Short mmCIF file of C-alpha atoms and ligand atoms in Angstrom, two decimals:
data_model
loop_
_atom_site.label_atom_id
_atom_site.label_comp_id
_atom_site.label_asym_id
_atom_site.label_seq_id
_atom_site.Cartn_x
_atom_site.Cartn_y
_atom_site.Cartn_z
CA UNK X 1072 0.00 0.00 0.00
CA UNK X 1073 1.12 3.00 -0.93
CA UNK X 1074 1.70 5.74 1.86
CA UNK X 1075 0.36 9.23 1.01
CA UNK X 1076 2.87 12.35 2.14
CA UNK X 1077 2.53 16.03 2.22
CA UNK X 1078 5.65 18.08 2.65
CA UNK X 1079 5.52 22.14 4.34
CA UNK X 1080 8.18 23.89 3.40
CA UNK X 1081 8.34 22.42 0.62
CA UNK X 1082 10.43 25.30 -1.35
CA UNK X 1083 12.74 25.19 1.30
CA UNK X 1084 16.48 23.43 1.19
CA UNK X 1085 15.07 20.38 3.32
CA UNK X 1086 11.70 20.22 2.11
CA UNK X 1087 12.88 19.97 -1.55
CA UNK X 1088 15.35 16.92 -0.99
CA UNK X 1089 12.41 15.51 0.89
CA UNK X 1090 9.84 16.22 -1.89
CA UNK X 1091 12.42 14.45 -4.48
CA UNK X 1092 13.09 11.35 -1.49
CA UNK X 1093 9.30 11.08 -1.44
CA UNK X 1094 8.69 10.70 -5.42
CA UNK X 1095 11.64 8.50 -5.86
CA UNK X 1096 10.14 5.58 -3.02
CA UNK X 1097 8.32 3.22 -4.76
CA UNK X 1098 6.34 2.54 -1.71
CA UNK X 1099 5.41 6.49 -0.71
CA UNK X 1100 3.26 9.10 -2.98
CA UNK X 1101 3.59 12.94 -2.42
CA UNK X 1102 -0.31 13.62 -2.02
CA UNK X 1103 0.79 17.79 -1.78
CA UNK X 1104 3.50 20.40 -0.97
CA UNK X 1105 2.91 23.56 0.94
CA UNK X 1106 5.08 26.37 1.98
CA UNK X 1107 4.19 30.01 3.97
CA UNK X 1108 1.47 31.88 2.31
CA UNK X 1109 -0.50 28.42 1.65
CA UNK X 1110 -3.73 27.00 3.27
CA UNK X 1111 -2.03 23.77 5.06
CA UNK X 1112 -5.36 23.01 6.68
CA UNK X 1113 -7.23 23.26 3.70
CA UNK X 1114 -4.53 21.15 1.67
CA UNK X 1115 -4.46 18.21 4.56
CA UNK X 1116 -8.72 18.17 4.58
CA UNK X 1117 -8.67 17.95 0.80
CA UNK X 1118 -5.33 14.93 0.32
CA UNK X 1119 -6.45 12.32 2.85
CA UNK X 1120 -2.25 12.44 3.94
CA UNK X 1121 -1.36 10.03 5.77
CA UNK X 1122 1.83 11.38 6.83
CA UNK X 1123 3.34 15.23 7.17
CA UNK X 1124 6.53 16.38 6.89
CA UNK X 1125 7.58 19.41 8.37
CA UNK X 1126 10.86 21.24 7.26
CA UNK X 1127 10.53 25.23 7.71
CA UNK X 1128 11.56 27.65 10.85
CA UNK X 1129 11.67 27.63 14.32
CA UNK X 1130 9.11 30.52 14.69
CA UNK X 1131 6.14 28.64 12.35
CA UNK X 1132 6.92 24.98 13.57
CA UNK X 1133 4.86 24.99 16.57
CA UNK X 1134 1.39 25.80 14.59
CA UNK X 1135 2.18 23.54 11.83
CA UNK X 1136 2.23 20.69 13.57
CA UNK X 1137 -0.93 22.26 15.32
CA UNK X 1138 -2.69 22.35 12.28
CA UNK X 1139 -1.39 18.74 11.17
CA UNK X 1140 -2.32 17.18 14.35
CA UNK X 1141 -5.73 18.80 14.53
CA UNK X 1142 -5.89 17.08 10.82
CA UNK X 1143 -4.83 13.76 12.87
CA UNK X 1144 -2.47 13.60 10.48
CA UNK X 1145 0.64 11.75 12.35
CA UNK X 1146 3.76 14.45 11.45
CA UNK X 1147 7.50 13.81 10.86
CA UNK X 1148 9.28 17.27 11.67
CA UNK X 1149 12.68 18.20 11.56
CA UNK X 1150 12.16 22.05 12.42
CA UNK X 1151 14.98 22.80 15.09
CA UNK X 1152 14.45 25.76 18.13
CA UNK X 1153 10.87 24.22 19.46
CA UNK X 1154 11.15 24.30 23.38
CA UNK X 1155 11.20 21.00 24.87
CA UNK X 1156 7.86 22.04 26.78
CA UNK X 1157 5.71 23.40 23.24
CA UNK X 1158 6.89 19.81 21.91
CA UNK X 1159 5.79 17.87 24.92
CA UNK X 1160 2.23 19.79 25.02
CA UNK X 1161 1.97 18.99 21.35
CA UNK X 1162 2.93 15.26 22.10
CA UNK X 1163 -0.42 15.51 24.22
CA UNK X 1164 -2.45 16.91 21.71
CA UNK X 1165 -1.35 14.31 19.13
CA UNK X 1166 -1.93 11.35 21.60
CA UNK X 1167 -5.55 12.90 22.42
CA UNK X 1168 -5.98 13.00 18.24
CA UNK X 1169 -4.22 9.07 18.18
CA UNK X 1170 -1.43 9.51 15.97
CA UNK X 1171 2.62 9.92 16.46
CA UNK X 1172 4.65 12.96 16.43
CA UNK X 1173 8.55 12.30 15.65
CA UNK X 1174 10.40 15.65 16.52
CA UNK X 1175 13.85 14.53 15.43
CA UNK X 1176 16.64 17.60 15.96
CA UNK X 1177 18.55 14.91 13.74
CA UNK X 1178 17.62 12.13 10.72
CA UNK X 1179 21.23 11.72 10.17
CA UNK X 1180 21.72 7.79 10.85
CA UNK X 1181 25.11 8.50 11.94
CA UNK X 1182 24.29 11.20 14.21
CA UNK X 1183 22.20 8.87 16.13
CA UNK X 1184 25.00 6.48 16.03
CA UNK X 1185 27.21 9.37 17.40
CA UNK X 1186 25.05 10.17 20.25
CA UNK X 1187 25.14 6.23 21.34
CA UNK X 1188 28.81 6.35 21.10
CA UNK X 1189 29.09 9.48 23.24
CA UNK X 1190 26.80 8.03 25.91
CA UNK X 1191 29.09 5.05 26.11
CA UNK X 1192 32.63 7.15 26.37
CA UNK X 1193 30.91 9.54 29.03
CA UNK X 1194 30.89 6.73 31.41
CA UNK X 1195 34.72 7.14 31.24
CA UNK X 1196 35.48 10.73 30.92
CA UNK X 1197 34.49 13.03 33.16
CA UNK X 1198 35.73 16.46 30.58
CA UNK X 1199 33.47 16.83 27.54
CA UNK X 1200 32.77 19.79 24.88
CA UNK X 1201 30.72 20.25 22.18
CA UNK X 1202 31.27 21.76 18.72
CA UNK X 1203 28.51 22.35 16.39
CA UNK X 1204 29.64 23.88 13.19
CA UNK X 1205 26.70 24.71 10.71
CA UNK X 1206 26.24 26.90 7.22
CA UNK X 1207 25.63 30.31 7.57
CA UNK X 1208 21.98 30.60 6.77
CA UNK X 1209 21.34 28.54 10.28
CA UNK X 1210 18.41 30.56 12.14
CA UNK X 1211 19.24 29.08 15.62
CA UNK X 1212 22.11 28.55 18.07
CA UNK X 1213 22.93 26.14 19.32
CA UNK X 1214 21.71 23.70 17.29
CA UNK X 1215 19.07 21.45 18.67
CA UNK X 1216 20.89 18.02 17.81
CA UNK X 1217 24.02 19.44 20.26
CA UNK X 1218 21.50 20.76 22.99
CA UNK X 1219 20.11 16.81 22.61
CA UNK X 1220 23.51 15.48 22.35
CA UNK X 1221 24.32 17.40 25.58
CA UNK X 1222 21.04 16.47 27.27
CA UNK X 1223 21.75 12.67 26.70
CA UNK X 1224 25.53 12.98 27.80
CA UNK X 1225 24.15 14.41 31.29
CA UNK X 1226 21.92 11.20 31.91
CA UNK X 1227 24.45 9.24 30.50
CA UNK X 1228 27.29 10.57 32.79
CA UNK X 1229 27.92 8.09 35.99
CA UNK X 1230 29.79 11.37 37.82
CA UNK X 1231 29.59 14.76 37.61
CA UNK X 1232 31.36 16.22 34.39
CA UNK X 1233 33.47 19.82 34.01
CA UNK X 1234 34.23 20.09 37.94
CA UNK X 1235 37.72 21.52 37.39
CA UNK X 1236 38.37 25.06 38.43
CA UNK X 1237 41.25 27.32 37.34
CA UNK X 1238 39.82 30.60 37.68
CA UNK X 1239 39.25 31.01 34.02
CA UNK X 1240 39.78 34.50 32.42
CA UNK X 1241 37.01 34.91 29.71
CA UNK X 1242 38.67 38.54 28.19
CA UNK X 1243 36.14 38.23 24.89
CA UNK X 1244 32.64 37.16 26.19
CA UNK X 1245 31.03 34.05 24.87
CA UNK X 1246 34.96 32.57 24.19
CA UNK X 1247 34.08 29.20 26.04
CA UNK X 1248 30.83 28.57 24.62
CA UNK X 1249 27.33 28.36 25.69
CA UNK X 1250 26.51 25.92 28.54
CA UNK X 1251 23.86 23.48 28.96
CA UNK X 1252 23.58 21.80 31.73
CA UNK X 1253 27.86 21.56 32.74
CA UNK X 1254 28.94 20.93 29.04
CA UNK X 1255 29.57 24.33 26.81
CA UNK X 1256 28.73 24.02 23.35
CA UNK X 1257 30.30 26.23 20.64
CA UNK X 1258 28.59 27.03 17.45
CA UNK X 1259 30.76 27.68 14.00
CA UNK X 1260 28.77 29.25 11.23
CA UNK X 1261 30.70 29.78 8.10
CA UNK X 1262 29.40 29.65 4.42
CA UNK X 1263 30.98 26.34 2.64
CA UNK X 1264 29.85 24.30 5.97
CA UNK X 1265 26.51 21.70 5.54
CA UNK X 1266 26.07 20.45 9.27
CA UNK X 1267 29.02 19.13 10.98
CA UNK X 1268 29.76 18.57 15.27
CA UNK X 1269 32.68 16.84 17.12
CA UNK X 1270 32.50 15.24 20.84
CA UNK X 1271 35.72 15.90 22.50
CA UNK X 1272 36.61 13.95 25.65
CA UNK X 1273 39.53 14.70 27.59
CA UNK X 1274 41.12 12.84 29.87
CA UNK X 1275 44.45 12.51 31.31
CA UNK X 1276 47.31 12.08 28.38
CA UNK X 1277 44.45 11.32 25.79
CA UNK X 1278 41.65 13.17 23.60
CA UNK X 1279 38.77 11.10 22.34
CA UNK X 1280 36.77 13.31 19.43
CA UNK X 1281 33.81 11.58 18.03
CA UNK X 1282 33.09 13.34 14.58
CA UNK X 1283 29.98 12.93 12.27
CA UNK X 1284 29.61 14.96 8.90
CA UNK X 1285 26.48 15.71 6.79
CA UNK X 1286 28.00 16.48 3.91
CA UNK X 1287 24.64 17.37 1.88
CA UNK X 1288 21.16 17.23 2.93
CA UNK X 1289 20.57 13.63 1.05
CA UNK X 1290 22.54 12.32 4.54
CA UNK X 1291 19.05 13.36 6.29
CA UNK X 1292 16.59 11.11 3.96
CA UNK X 1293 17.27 7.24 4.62
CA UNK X 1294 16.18 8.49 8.65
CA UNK X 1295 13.26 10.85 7.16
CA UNK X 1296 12.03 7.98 4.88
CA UNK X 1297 12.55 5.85 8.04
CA UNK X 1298 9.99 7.84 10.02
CA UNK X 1299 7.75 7.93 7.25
CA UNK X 1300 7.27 4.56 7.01
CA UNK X 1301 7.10 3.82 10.90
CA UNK X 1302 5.47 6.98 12.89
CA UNK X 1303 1.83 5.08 12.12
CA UNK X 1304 3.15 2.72 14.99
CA UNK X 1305 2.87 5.56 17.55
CA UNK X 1306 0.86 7.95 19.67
CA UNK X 1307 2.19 10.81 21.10
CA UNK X 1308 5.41 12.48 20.81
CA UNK X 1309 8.97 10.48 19.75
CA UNK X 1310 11.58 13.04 20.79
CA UNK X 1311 14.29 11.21 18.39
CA UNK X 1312 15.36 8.85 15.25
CA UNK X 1313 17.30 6.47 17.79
CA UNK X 1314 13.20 5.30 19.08
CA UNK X 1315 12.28 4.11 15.67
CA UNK X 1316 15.88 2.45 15.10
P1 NAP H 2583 15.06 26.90 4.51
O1 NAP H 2583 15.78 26.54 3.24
O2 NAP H 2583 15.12 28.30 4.99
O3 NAP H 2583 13.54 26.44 4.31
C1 NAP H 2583 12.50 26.83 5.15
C2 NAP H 2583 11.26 26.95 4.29
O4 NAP H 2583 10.14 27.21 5.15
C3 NAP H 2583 11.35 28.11 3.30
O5 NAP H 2583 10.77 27.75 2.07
C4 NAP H 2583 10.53 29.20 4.00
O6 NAP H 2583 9.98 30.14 3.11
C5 NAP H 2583 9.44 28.34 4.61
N1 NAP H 2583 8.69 29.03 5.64
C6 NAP H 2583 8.98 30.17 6.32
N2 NAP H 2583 8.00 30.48 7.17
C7 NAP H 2583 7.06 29.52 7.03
C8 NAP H 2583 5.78 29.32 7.60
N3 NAP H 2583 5.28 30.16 8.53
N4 NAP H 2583 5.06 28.23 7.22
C9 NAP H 2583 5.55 27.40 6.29
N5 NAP H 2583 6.74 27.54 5.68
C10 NAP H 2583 7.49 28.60 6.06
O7 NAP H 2583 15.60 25.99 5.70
P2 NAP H 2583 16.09 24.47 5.64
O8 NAP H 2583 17.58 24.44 5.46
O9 NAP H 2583 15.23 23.69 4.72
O10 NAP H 2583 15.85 24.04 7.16
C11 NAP H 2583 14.52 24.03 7.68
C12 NAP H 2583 14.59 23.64 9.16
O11 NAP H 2583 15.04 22.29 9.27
C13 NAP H 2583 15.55 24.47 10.01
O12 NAP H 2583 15.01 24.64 11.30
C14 NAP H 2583 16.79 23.61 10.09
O13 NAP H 2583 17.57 23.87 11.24
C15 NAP H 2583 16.15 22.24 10.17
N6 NAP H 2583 16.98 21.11 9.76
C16 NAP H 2583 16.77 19.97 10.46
C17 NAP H 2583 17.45 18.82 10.08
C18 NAP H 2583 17.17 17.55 10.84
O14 NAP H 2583 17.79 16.53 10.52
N7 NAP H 2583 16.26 17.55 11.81
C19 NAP H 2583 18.35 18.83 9.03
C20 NAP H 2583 18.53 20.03 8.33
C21 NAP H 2583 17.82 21.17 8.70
P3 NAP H 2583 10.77 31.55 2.89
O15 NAP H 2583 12.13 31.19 2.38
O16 NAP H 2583 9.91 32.26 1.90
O17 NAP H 2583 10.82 32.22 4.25
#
């Protein structure tokens, strides 16, 4: 059977790759694309979707998936900068409608892969930074697969991680980074970068850097086609790729 998706945002950078993912699957039909200015409430009532997608900007994501889940039209977004509190009250409203909403800051397999890796290594290091480096049209900082990736380091960690104190002298503010949680993340934007971020553990007499490059936004589809094809198993909110893995 074949399973019908609509794409918002669908003139953007992601939604386009997604748009030609969808019509390449043999198994998937694109029922409609919408971007700003359209009717997406009107377009869901009229295509029967069975699936949304939902590439555009942090400021419209929230109402989208309103509007999709009021449709009960299980979504797939990918929209980064939604607070983790807006996503869990939409998780509610998509469980009270009784379909799945899969708000992934990441469909890069081998980001998800990265994150696993960096929840084992925590166990062992108790020093750990985060670099996010992004392309220069990026809307948000810092990016919400590093605030994840630091969120997931924190439950990992068995002890408590940055402790040491050398009465630091920050002479250019922001220098070290943003923190979340104990773990400062720095964010690169530079034209020429796609999506890039490193893990670096020290410890003593040793660096351990875990590294994962998207190197165009193709690396994104195999996880977006993934969630496609599996958010009709859920209700509620799925806060990453890694629970449909
Ligand atoms: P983009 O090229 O700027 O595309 C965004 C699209 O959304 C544009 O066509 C934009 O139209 C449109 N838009 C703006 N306001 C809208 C609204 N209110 N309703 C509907 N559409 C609206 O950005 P992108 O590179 O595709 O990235 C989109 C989002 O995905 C960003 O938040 C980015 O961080 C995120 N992202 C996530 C992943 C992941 O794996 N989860 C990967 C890559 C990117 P205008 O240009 O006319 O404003």
């Amino acid at each position: 059977m074949t399973i019908r998706v609509h794409v918002h945002g669908a003139l953007g950078r992601m939604g386009r790759t997604c748009v030609e993912a969808v019509q390449a699957a043999e198994d998937l039909s694109l029922c409609g694309s919408t971007d700003v200015g359209d009717d997406l409430a009107a377009a869901l009532a009229a295509e029967r979707a069975d699936v949304a997608i939902e590439f555009t900007v942090p400021e419209a994501v929230e109402q989208n998936v309103r509007t999709m889940l009021e449709a009960r039209v299980p979504v797939v977004a990918g929209t980064t900068g939604l607070p983790r509190a807006n996503a869990e009250e939409l998780g509610r409203l998509a469980k009270s409608k009784g379909v799945g909403f899969l708000l992934a800051p990441n469909f890069a397999i081998g980001v998800v892969l990265m994150q696993r890796f960096a929840r084992e290594a925590v166990r062992y290091f108790k020093d750990v930074e985060i670099v996010e480096l992004h392309h220069d049209k990026k809307l948000d900082a810092p990016s919400g697969t590093a605030l994840h990736t630091a969120d997931e380091l924190a439950k990992a960690a068995e002890q408590p991680l940055n402790q040491r104190k050398v009465g630091e002298v920050v002479s250019v503010e922001g220098a070290r980074g943003g923190v979340r949680g104990s773990i400062p993340i720095h964010s690169i934007r530079l034209p020429g970068l796609l999506a890039h971020q490193e893990v670096i553990f020290g410890g003593q007499g040793q660096v351990l850097t875990i590294r994962h490059d998207a190197l165009d936004r193709h690396a994104f589809m195999p996880g977006v086609l993934l969630a496609v094809r599996s958010i009709h198993k859920h209700r509620g909110l799925v806060d990453s790729l890694e629970a449909l893995l």
